[in-house]
Amino acid sequence: MSLVAGRKAITEFIRLPVDLYREDPFWVAPLEFERRQFLDRRRNPFFAYGDVRLFLARRGERVTGRIAAVRNPRYESFQGKRHGFFGLFECADDVETARALFDAVGRWLGGFGLETLLGPMSFSTNDECGTLISGFDSAPTVLMPHNPPYYSRLYTRCEFAKAMDLWTWRRDVTAPPHFLLDQAERASRAHDIVVRPADLRRLDAELSLIMGIYNSAWQANWGAVPLTPAEATHLAGRLRPVLRTELVLIAECGGVPAAFLLVVPDANEALAAARGRLTHWGLPIGLARLTRAARHIEGLRVIGFGVLEEYRRLGLDAVLLAQAWRNALRLGYQRAEGSWVLEENVRLNRMADMLGAERHKTYRIYQRPLVDTPAPAKGRW
């Protein structure tokens, strides 16, 4: 077991999944430069308040596993819980290696007096999180994880238990149900609801508005940590190449911005063509493949949705969904995934079921106690 230090070790950390998923037809390789930026303490705004240690496991010269130990003081303060996290977990089908990785994380986090280890989260619920436990027969949508079926066994063998499940819902983009259109029409008239597309030319201002709604609407949810302005800007930068103004919608009630809906084209359909690299042998082969595939994206992901508490049950959700549905049809998309939804979010899950969506994938957050351990290791990559 070794603490990641230096560019060579970071490269090994980033490239391990390429070997692990070589035979998996549904894994989508992330772009290597994006992964480097995500781990860059100067570029990722998480590091303005949080801290991370990366670990690699080896058998001889071969890297067999990786993991990130994550401390999130904003979570500790906001949730009032002494939880530490792990993320970016990838491992061969080897319980001994998995246990060594989790123990290394536990030793580092335990030195801060934290009580429970939760994960995977990379690095919070605002990023990729969860381990796939059902729905292995299709590729993940953009910014959703993927892993082999044996991961759940590794967690169980390493004394982890379920903390929370995250559900995804999928539906073909055909004509929206009549009851949704009727409800949206009644709500619009009764409560002076107007839906407008976000102005991507004023992205900073629109982002600030959306972030305010998101942080307020989600603050009571399990595991929630408010986005900082820098994190919201960073996320928008990652999504901007695929944003469609017709699918980023803001609902105003009586002239007050009260809800938003963020739907993005499934960029994974294009990323799969790039195979993780924009250049090969010094030529922009991956970029050309990605650009060509991006013209034919058929899927969408509903990635963000929120209604201010005082405006709930007025029908803003129906108005937003109806408009997004019409726009998606007009733009020629074929299917949409809503992801993710907490299993305990009865209202959203009931809505998805009523709209004719099917439960598609389940992701799990695991937990286990942290025991007293020595002080955390020094150094960082």
CSV table of C-alpha atoms in Angstrom, one decimal:
chain,number,residue,atom,x,y,z
A,1,MET,CA,0.0,0.0,0.0
A,2,SER,CA,1.4,3.4,-0.9
A,3,LEU,CA,0.4,7.0,-0.6
A,4,VAL,CA,0.2,8.6,-4.1
A,5,ALA,CA,3.0,11.1,-4.6
A,6,GLY,CA,4.2,12.5,-7.9
A,7,ARG,CA,3.0,12.6,-11.5
A,8,LYS,CA,3.9,8.9,-12.3
A,9,ALA,CA,1.8,7.7,-9.4
A,10,ILE,CA,-1.1,9.9,-10.3
A,11,THR,CA,-0.9,8.5,-13.9
A,12,GLU,CA,-1.1,5.0,-12.5
A,13,PHE,CA,-4.0,6.0,-10.3
A,14,ILE,CA,-5.9,7.5,-13.2
A,15,ARG,CA,-5.2,4.7,-15.7
A,16,LEU,CA,-5.9,1.7,-13.4
A,17,PRO,CA,-9.6,1.5,-14.6
A,18,VAL,CA,-8.4,1.0,-18.2
A,19,ASP,CA,-7.0,-2.4,-17.3
A,20,LEU,CA,-9.9,-3.3,-14.9
A,21,TYR,CA,-12.6,-2.6,-17.5
A,22,ARG,CA,-10.9,-3.7,-20.6
A,23,GLU,CA,-13.5,-6.4,-21.2
A,24,ASP,CA,-16.6,-4.4,-20.0
A,25,PRO,CA,-18.6,-3.2,-23.0
A,26,PHE,CA,-20.6,-0.7,-20.9
A,27,TRP,CA,-17.8,1.2,-19.1
A,28,VAL,CA,-17.2,4.7,-20.5
A,29,ALA,CA,-13.6,5.9,-20.1
A,30,PRO,CA,-13.4,9.4,-18.7
A,31,LEU,CA,-11.1,11.8,-20.5
A,32,GLU,CA,-7.7,11.6,-18.9
A,33,PHE,CA,-7.0,15.3,-18.9
A,34,GLU,CA,-10.4,15.9,-17.1
A,35,ARG,CA,-9.4,13.4,-14.4
A,36,ARG,CA,-6.1,15.2,-13.9
A,37,GLN,CA,-8.0,18.5,-13.5
A,38,PHE,CA,-10.4,16.8,-11.0
A,39,LEU,CA,-7.4,15.7,-8.9
A,40,ASP,CA,-5.5,19.0,-9.3
A,41,ARG,CA,-5.6,21.0,-6.0
A,42,ARG,CA,-5.3,24.2,-7.9
A,43,ARG,CA,-8.2,23.5,-10.2
A,44,ASN,CA,-10.8,21.6,-8.2
A,45,PRO,CA,-12.6,24.0,-5.8
A,46,PHE,CA,-13.3,21.2,-3.3
A,47,PHE,CA,-9.7,21.6,-2.1
A,48,ALA,CA,-10.5,25.2,-0.9
A,49,TYR,CA,-12.0,23.6,2.2
A,50,GLY,CA,-11.6,19.8,1.9
A,51,ASP,CA,-8.7,17.4,1.9
A,52,VAL,CA,-7.9,14.1,0.1
A,53,ARG,CA,-5.3,11.4,0.2
A,54,LEU,CA,-4.9,9.0,-2.6
A,55,PHE,CA,-3.7,5.4,-2.1
A,56,LEU,CA,-2.5,2.6,-4.5
A,57,ALA,CA,-2.4,-1.1,-3.8
A,58,ARG,CA,0.1,-3.3,-5.6
A,59,ARG,CA,0.9,-7.0,-6.0
A,60,GLY,CA,4.5,-6.9,-7.0
A,61,GLU,CA,4.9,-4.3,-9.7
A,62,ARG,CA,1.2,-4.5,-10.7
A,63,VAL,CA,-1.3,-1.9,-9.5
A,64,THR,CA,-4.4,-3.8,-8.3
A,65,GLY,CA,-6.4,-1.1,-6.5
A,66,ARG,CA,-6.9,2.5,-5.8
A,67,ILE,CA,-8.9,4.7,-3.4
A,68,ALA,CA,-9.3,8.3,-2.1
A,69,ALA,CA,-9.7,9.2,1.5
A,70,VAL,CA,-11.8,12.3,1.7
A,71,ARG,CA,-12.3,14.7,4.6
A,72,ASN,CA,-15.1,17.2,4.1
A,73,PRO,CA,-15.4,19.8,6.9
A,74,ARG,CA,-18.3,21.6,5.2
A,75,TYR,CA,-20.3,18.3,5.4
A,76,GLU,CA,-19.3,17.9,9.1
A,77,SER,CA,-20.5,21.4,9.9
A,78,PHE,CA,-23.6,21.4,7.8
A,79,GLN,CA,-24.8,17.9,8.7
A,80,GLY,CA,-23.4,17.9,12.2
A,81,LYS,CA,-22.0,14.4,11.8
A,82,ARG,CA,-18.5,13.0,12.3
A,83,HIS,CA,-18.3,11.2,8.9
A,84,GLY,CA,-15.3,10.6,6.7
A,85,PHE,CA,-15.6,9.5,3.1
A,86,PHE,CA,-13.9,7.3,0.5
A,87,GLY,CA,-14.2,7.7,-3.2
A,88,LEU,CA,-12.6,6.8,-6.6
A,89,PHE,CA,-12.5,3.2,-5.5
A,90,GLU,CA,-11.4,0.7,-8.1
A,91,CYS,CA,-10.2,-2.8,-7.3
A,92,ALA,CA,-9.4,-6.2,-8.8
A,93,ASP,CA,-11.7,-9.0,-7.6
A,94,ASP,CA,-9.5,-9.5,-4.5
A,95,VAL,CA,-10.8,-9.1,-0.9
A,96,GLU,CA,-7.4,-8.8,0.6
A,97,THR,CA,-6.6,-5.8,-1.7
A,98,ALA,CA,-9.9,-4.2,-1.0
A,99,ARG,CA,-9.5,-4.6,2.8
A,100,ALA,CA,-6.0,-3.0,2.6
A,101,LEU,CA,-7.4,0.0,0.7
A,102,PHE,CA,-10.3,0.6,3.2
A,103,ASP,CA,-8.0,0.1,6.2
A,104,ALA,CA,-5.6,2.7,4.8
A,105,VAL,CA,-8.5,5.2,4.4
A,106,GLY,CA,-9.7,4.3,7.9
A,107,ARG,CA,-6.3,5.0,9.5
A,108,TRP,CA,-6.0,8.4,7.8
A,109,LEU,CA,-9.5,9.6,8.6
A,110,GLY,CA,-9.6,8.1,12.0
A,111,GLY,CA,-6.8,10.3,13.0
A,112,PHE,CA,-9.2,13.3,12.8
A,113,GLY,CA,-11.6,11.7,15.4
A,114,LEU,CA,-14.2,10.8,12.7
A,115,GLU,CA,-16.7,8.1,13.6
A,116,THR,CA,-18.1,6.6,10.4
A,117,LEU,CA,-16.7,5.9,7.0
A,118,LEU,CA,-19.2,6.5,4.1
A,119,GLY,CA,-18.8,6.0,0.4
A,120,PRO,CA,-18.1,5.9,-2.4
A,121,MET,CA,-18.3,9.7,-2.9
A,122,SER,CA,-16.0,11.6,-5.2
A,123,PHE,CA,-15.8,13.9,-3.3
A,124,SER,CA,-19.4,14.6,-2.1
A,125,THR,CA,-23.0,14.1,-3.1
A,126,ASN,CA,-22.5,17.0,-5.6
A,127,ASP,CA,-20.1,14.7,-7.6
A,128,GLU,CA,-20.2,11.1,-8.7
A,129,CYS,CA,-21.3,8.8,-5.9
A,130,GLY,CA,-22.6,5.3,-5.2
A,131,THR,CA,-21.7,1.8,-6.3
A,132,LEU,CA,-23.8,0.2,-8.9
A,133,ILE,CA,-25.6,-2.8,-7.5
A,134,SER,CA,-28.3,-3.4,-10.2
A,135,GLY,CA,-28.6,-2.4,-13.8
A,136,PHE,CA,-25.3,-3.7,-15.2
A,137,ASP,CA,-26.7,-4.3,-18.7
A,138,SER,CA,-26.3,-0.7,-20.0
A,139,ALA,CA,-23.8,2.1,-20.0
A,140,PRO,CA,-24.0,4.8,-17.3
A,141,THR,CA,-25.2,8.3,-18.3
A,142,VAL,CA,-23.0,11.3,-18.0
A,143,LEU,CA,-21.4,11.9,-14.5
A,144,MET,CA,-22.8,8.6,-13.2
A,145,PRO,CA,-20.5,5.8,-12.1
A,146,HIS,CA,-20.1,2.2,-13.3
A,147,ASN,CA,-18.4,-0.8,-11.7
A,148,PRO,CA,-18.3,-4.6,-11.9
A,149,PRO,CA,-21.0,-6.7,-10.0
A,150,TYR,CA,-18.4,-8.1,-7.6
A,151,TYR,CA,-17.9,-4.8,-5.9
A,152,SER,CA,-20.9,-5.3,-3.7
A,153,ARG,CA,-19.3,-8.6,-2.4
A,154,LEU,CA,-16.0,-6.8,-1.7
A,155,TYR,CA,-17.9,-4.2,0.5
A,156,THR,CA,-19.8,-6.9,2.3
A,157,ARG,CA,-16.6,-8.9,3.0
A,158,CYS,CA,-15.0,-5.7,4.3
A,159,GLU,CA,-17.7,-5.2,6.9
A,160,PHE,CA,-19.6,-2.5,5.1
A,161,ALA,CA,-23.4,-2.2,5.4
A,162,LYS,CA,-25.9,-0.2,3.4
A,163,ALA,CA,-26.3,3.5,4.3
A,164,MET,CA,-28.6,4.7,1.4
A,165,ASP,CA,-29.7,3.6,-2.1
A,166,LEU,CA,-29.9,6.0,-5.0
A,167,TRP,CA,-32.3,5.2,-7.8
A,168,THR,CA,-32.4,6.1,-11.5
A,169,TRP,CA,-35.5,6.2,-13.6
A,170,ARG,CA,-35.6,5.9,-17.4
A,171,ARG,CA,-38.3,6.6,-20.0
A,172,ASP,CA,-38.5,6.9,-23.7
A,173,VAL,CA,-39.1,10.5,-24.9
A,174,THR,CA,-42.5,10.0,-26.5
A,175,ALA,CA,-45.5,12.3,-26.2
A,176,PRO,CA,-45.9,13.5,-22.6
A,177,PRO,CA,-48.9,12.1,-20.6
A,178,HIS,CA,-52.1,14.2,-21.0
A,179,PHE,CA,-52.5,14.5,-17.2
A,180,LEU,CA,-49.1,16.2,-17.0
A,181,LEU,CA,-50.0,18.7,-19.7
A,182,ASP,CA,-53.4,19.4,-18.1
A,183,GLN,CA,-51.8,19.8,-14.7
A,184,ALA,CA,-49.1,22.2,-16.1
A,185,GLU,CA,-51.8,24.3,-17.8
A,186,ARG,CA,-53.9,24.6,-14.7
A,187,ALA,CA,-50.9,25.5,-12.5
A,188,SER,CA,-49.6,28.1,-15.0
A,189,ARG,CA,-53.0,29.9,-15.0
A,190,ALA,CA,-53.7,29.6,-11.2
A,191,HIS,CA,-50.3,30.7,-9.9
A,192,ASP,CA,-48.9,32.9,-12.7
A,193,ILE,CA,-46.1,30.5,-13.5
A,194,VAL,CA,-43.8,31.3,-16.4
A,195,VAL,CA,-41.0,29.1,-17.6
A,196,ARG,CA,-38.0,30.5,-19.4
A,197,PRO,CA,-34.8,29.0,-20.7
A,198,ALA,CA,-31.6,30.0,-18.9
A,199,ASP,CA,-29.6,32.6,-20.8
A,200,LEU,CA,-26.2,30.9,-21.3
A,201,ARG,CA,-24.7,34.2,-22.4
A,202,ARG,CA,-25.2,35.3,-18.8
A,203,LEU,CA,-24.2,32.0,-17.3
A,204,ASP,CA,-22.6,33.4,-14.1
A,205,ALA,CA,-25.8,35.3,-13.1
A,206,GLU,CA,-28.1,32.4,-14.1
A,207,LEU,CA,-25.8,30.0,-12.3
A,208,SER,CA,-26.0,32.1,-9.1
A,209,LEU,CA,-29.8,32.0,-9.3
A,210,ILE,CA,-30.0,28.3,-9.9
A,211,MET,CA,-27.5,27.6,-7.2
A,212,GLY,CA,-29.5,29.5,-4.6
A,213,ILE,CA,-32.6,27.5,-5.5
A,214,TYR,CA,-30.7,24.2,-5.4
A,215,ASN,CA,-29.0,24.8,-2.1
A,216,SER,CA,-32.2,25.9,-0.5
A,217,ALA,CA,-34.4,23.1,-2.0
A,218,TRP,CA,-31.9,20.3,-1.2
A,219,GLN,CA,-30.6,21.4,2.3
A,220,ALA,CA,-32.8,18.9,4.2
A,221,ASN,CA,-31.8,15.9,2.0
A,222,TRP,CA,-29.7,13.0,3.2
A,223,GLY,CA,-26.0,13.7,2.7
A,224,ALA,CA,-26.6,17.2,1.3
A,225,VAL,CA,-23.7,19.7,1.2
A,226,PRO,CA,-24.4,23.2,-0.3
A,227,LEU,CA,-22.4,24.0,-3.4
A,228,THR,CA,-20.0,26.9,-3.1
A,229,PRO,CA,-20.1,29.5,-5.9
A,230,ALA,CA,-16.7,28.2,-7.1
A,231,GLU,CA,-18.0,24.6,-7.2
A,232,ALA,CA,-21.1,25.6,-9.1
A,233,THR,CA,-18.9,27.5,-11.6
A,234,HIS,CA,-16.6,24.5,-11.9
A,235,LEU,CA,-19.6,22.1,-12.5
A,236,ALA,CA,-21.0,24.4,-15.1
A,237,GLY,CA,-17.6,24.5,-16.9
A,238,ARG,CA,-17.6,20.7,-17.1
A,239,LEU,CA,-21.2,20.7,-18.5
A,240,ARG,CA,-21.0,23.7,-20.7
A,241,PRO,CA,-19.9,21.9,-23.9
A,242,VAL,CA,-23.1,19.9,-23.9
A,243,LEU,CA,-25.6,22.4,-22.4
A,244,ARG,CA,-28.7,23.2,-24.5
A,245,THR,CA,-30.5,26.4,-23.5
A,246,GLU,CA,-33.9,24.8,-24.2
A,247,LEU,CA,-33.1,22.2,-21.5
A,248,VAL,CA,-31.9,24.5,-18.7
A,249,LEU,CA,-35.2,25.9,-17.4
A,250,ILE,CA,-36.2,28.4,-14.7
A,251,ALA,CA,-39.8,28.7,-13.4
A,252,GLU,CA,-40.9,32.0,-12.0
A,253,CYS,CA,-44.0,32.2,-9.9
A,254,GLY,CA,-45.5,35.7,-9.8
A,255,GLY,CA,-42.2,37.0,-11.2
A,256,VAL,CA,-40.1,35.3,-8.5
A,257,PRO,CA,-37.6,32.6,-9.6
A,258,ALA,CA,-38.8,29.6,-7.6
A,259,ALA,CA,-37.7,26.4,-9.4
A,260,PHE,CA,-35.3,25.1,-11.9
A,261,LEU,CA,-34.8,22.0,-14.1
A,262,LEU,CA,-31.4,21.0,-15.5
A,263,VAL,CA,-31.4,18.4,-18.3
A,264,VAL,CA,-28.2,17.7,-20.3
A,265,PRO,CA,-27.5,15.5,-23.3
A,266,ASP,CA,-25.9,12.3,-22.4
A,267,ALA,CA,-22.3,13.2,-23.2
A,268,ASN,CA,-21.2,9.6,-22.4
A,269,GLU,CA,-22.5,8.5,-25.8
A,270,ALA,CA,-19.8,10.7,-27.3
A,271,LEU,CA,-17.1,10.1,-24.7
A,272,ALA,CA,-17.3,6.4,-25.4
A,273,ALA,CA,-16.1,7.1,-28.9
A,274,ALA,CA,-13.1,9.0,-27.7
A,275,ARG,CA,-11.9,6.0,-25.5
A,276,GLY,CA,-10.5,8.3,-22.8
A,277,ARG,CA,-8.0,10.2,-24.9
A,278,LEU,CA,-8.4,13.2,-27.3
A,279,THR,CA,-5.1,12.5,-29.0
A,280,HIS,CA,-3.5,9.2,-30.1
A,281,TRP,CA,0.1,9.2,-31.4
A,282,GLY,CA,0.0,13.0,-31.4
A,283,LEU,CA,-3.0,13.1,-33.6
A,284,PRO,CA,-6.5,14.4,-32.5
A,285,ILE,CA,-8.1,11.1,-33.3
A,286,GLY,CA,-10.1,10.9,-30.1
A,287,LEU,CA,-11.3,14.5,-30.5
A,288,ALA,CA,-12.5,13.7,-34.1
A,289,ARG,CA,-14.4,10.6,-32.8
A,290,LEU,CA,-15.9,12.6,-30.0
A,291,THR,CA,-17.0,15.5,-32.2
A,292,ARG,CA,-18.6,13.1,-34.7
A,293,ALA,CA,-20.4,11.1,-32.1
A,294,ALA,CA,-21.7,14.3,-30.3
A,295,ARG,CA,-23.8,15.1,-33.3
A,296,HIS,CA,-25.9,11.9,-32.8
A,297,ILE,CA,-26.5,11.9,-29.0
A,298,GLU,CA,-30.0,10.4,-28.4
A,299,GLY,CA,-30.2,10.3,-24.6
A,300,LEU,CA,-30.7,12.9,-21.9
A,301,ARG,CA,-30.0,13.0,-18.2
A,302,VAL,CA,-32.2,15.0,-15.8
A,303,ILE,CA,-29.3,16.0,-13.5
A,304,GLY,CA,-30.8,18.7,-11.3
A,305,PHE,CA,-34.2,19.8,-10.1
A,306,GLY,CA,-35.4,22.0,-7.2
A,307,VAL,CA,-38.4,23.9,-6.0
A,308,LEU,CA,-38.2,26.4,-3.1
A,309,GLU,CA,-40.1,25.1,-0.1
A,310,GLU,CA,-42.6,27.9,0.0
A,311,TYR,CA,-43.6,27.3,-3.6
A,312,ARG,CA,-44.0,23.5,-3.5
A,313,ARG,CA,-47.3,21.9,-4.3
A,314,LEU,CA,-48.2,24.7,-6.7
A,315,GLY,CA,-47.5,22.7,-9.8
A,316,LEU,CA,-44.1,24.2,-10.7
A,317,ASP,CA,-42.7,20.7,-11.2
A,318,ALA,CA,-45.4,19.8,-13.7
A,319,VAL,CA,-44.9,23.1,-15.6
A,320,LEU,CA,-41.1,22.6,-15.8
A,321,LEU,CA,-41.4,18.9,-16.8
A,322,ALA,CA,-44.0,19.6,-19.5
A,323,GLN,CA,-41.9,22.3,-21.1
A,324,ALA,CA,-38.7,20.2,-21.0
A,325,TRP,CA,-40.5,17.3,-22.5
A,326,ARG,CA,-41.8,19.4,-25.4
A,327,ASN,CA,-38.4,20.8,-26.0
A,328,ALA,CA,-36.7,17.3,-25.9
A,329,LEU,CA,-39.2,16.0,-28.4
A,330,ARG,CA,-38.6,19.0,-30.7
A,331,LEU,CA,-34.8,18.5,-30.5
A,332,GLY,CA,-35.1,14.9,-31.5
A,333,TYR,CA,-34.0,13.1,-28.3
A,334,GLN,CA,-35.1,9.5,-27.8
A,335,ARG,CA,-34.9,8.7,-24.1
A,336,ALA,CA,-34.2,10.3,-20.7
A,337,GLU,CA,-32.8,9.2,-17.4
A,338,GLY,CA,-33.7,10.9,-14.1
A,339,SER,CA,-30.7,10.4,-11.8
A,340,TRP,CA,-30.2,10.1,-9.1
A,341,VAL,CA,-33.1,10.0,-6.6
A,342,LEU,CA,-32.8,9.0,-2.9
A,343,GLU,CA,-34.8,5.9,-2.2
A,344,GLU,CA,-36.5,7.8,0.6
A,345,ASN,CA,-37.7,10.6,-1.6
A,346,VAL,CA,-41.2,9.3,-1.8
A,347,ARG,CA,-42.6,12.3,-3.8
A,348,LEU,CA,-40.1,12.3,-6.6
A,349,ASN,CA,-40.1,8.5,-6.9
A,350,ARG,CA,-43.9,8.5,-7.1
A,351,MET,CA,-43.8,11.2,-9.7
A,352,ALA,CA,-41.4,9.2,-11.9
A,353,ASP,CA,-43.6,6.1,-11.6
A,354,MET,CA,-46.8,8.1,-12.5
A,355,LEU,CA,-45.0,9.5,-15.6
A,356,GLY,CA,-44.4,6.0,-16.8
A,357,ALA,CA,-40.7,5.8,-16.1
A,358,GLU,CA,-39.1,2.5,-15.1
A,359,ARG,CA,-36.6,1.9,-12.2
A,360,HIS,CA,-33.4,1.4,-14.2
A,361,LYS,CA,-30.3,1.3,-12.0
A,362,THR,CA,-29.6,1.3,-8.2
A,363,TYR,CA,-26.5,2.7,-6.7
A,364,ARG,CA,-25.6,2.2,-3.0
A,365,ILE,CA,-23.7,4.2,-0.5
A,366,TYR,CA,-22.0,2.0,2.1
A,367,GLN,CA,-20.9,2.7,5.7
A,368,ARG,CA,-18.8,1.1,8.4
A,369,PRO,CA,-17.5,2.4,11.8
A,370,LEU,CA,-14.1,4.0,12.1
A,371,VAL,CA,-12.1,2.8,15.0
A,372,ASP,CA,-9.4,4.7,17.0
A,373,THR,CA,-6.3,5.0,14.9
A,374,PRO,CA,-2.9,6.8,14.9
A,375,ALA,CA,-2.6,10.4,13.7
A,376,PRO,CA,-3.1,10.9,9.9
A,377,ALA,CA,-0.2,10.4,7.6
A,378,LYS,CA,1.7,13.5,6.5
A,379,GLY,CA,2.3,14.5,2.9
A,380,ARG,CA,0.1,14.9,-0.2
A,381,TRP,CA,0.5,14.4,-3.9
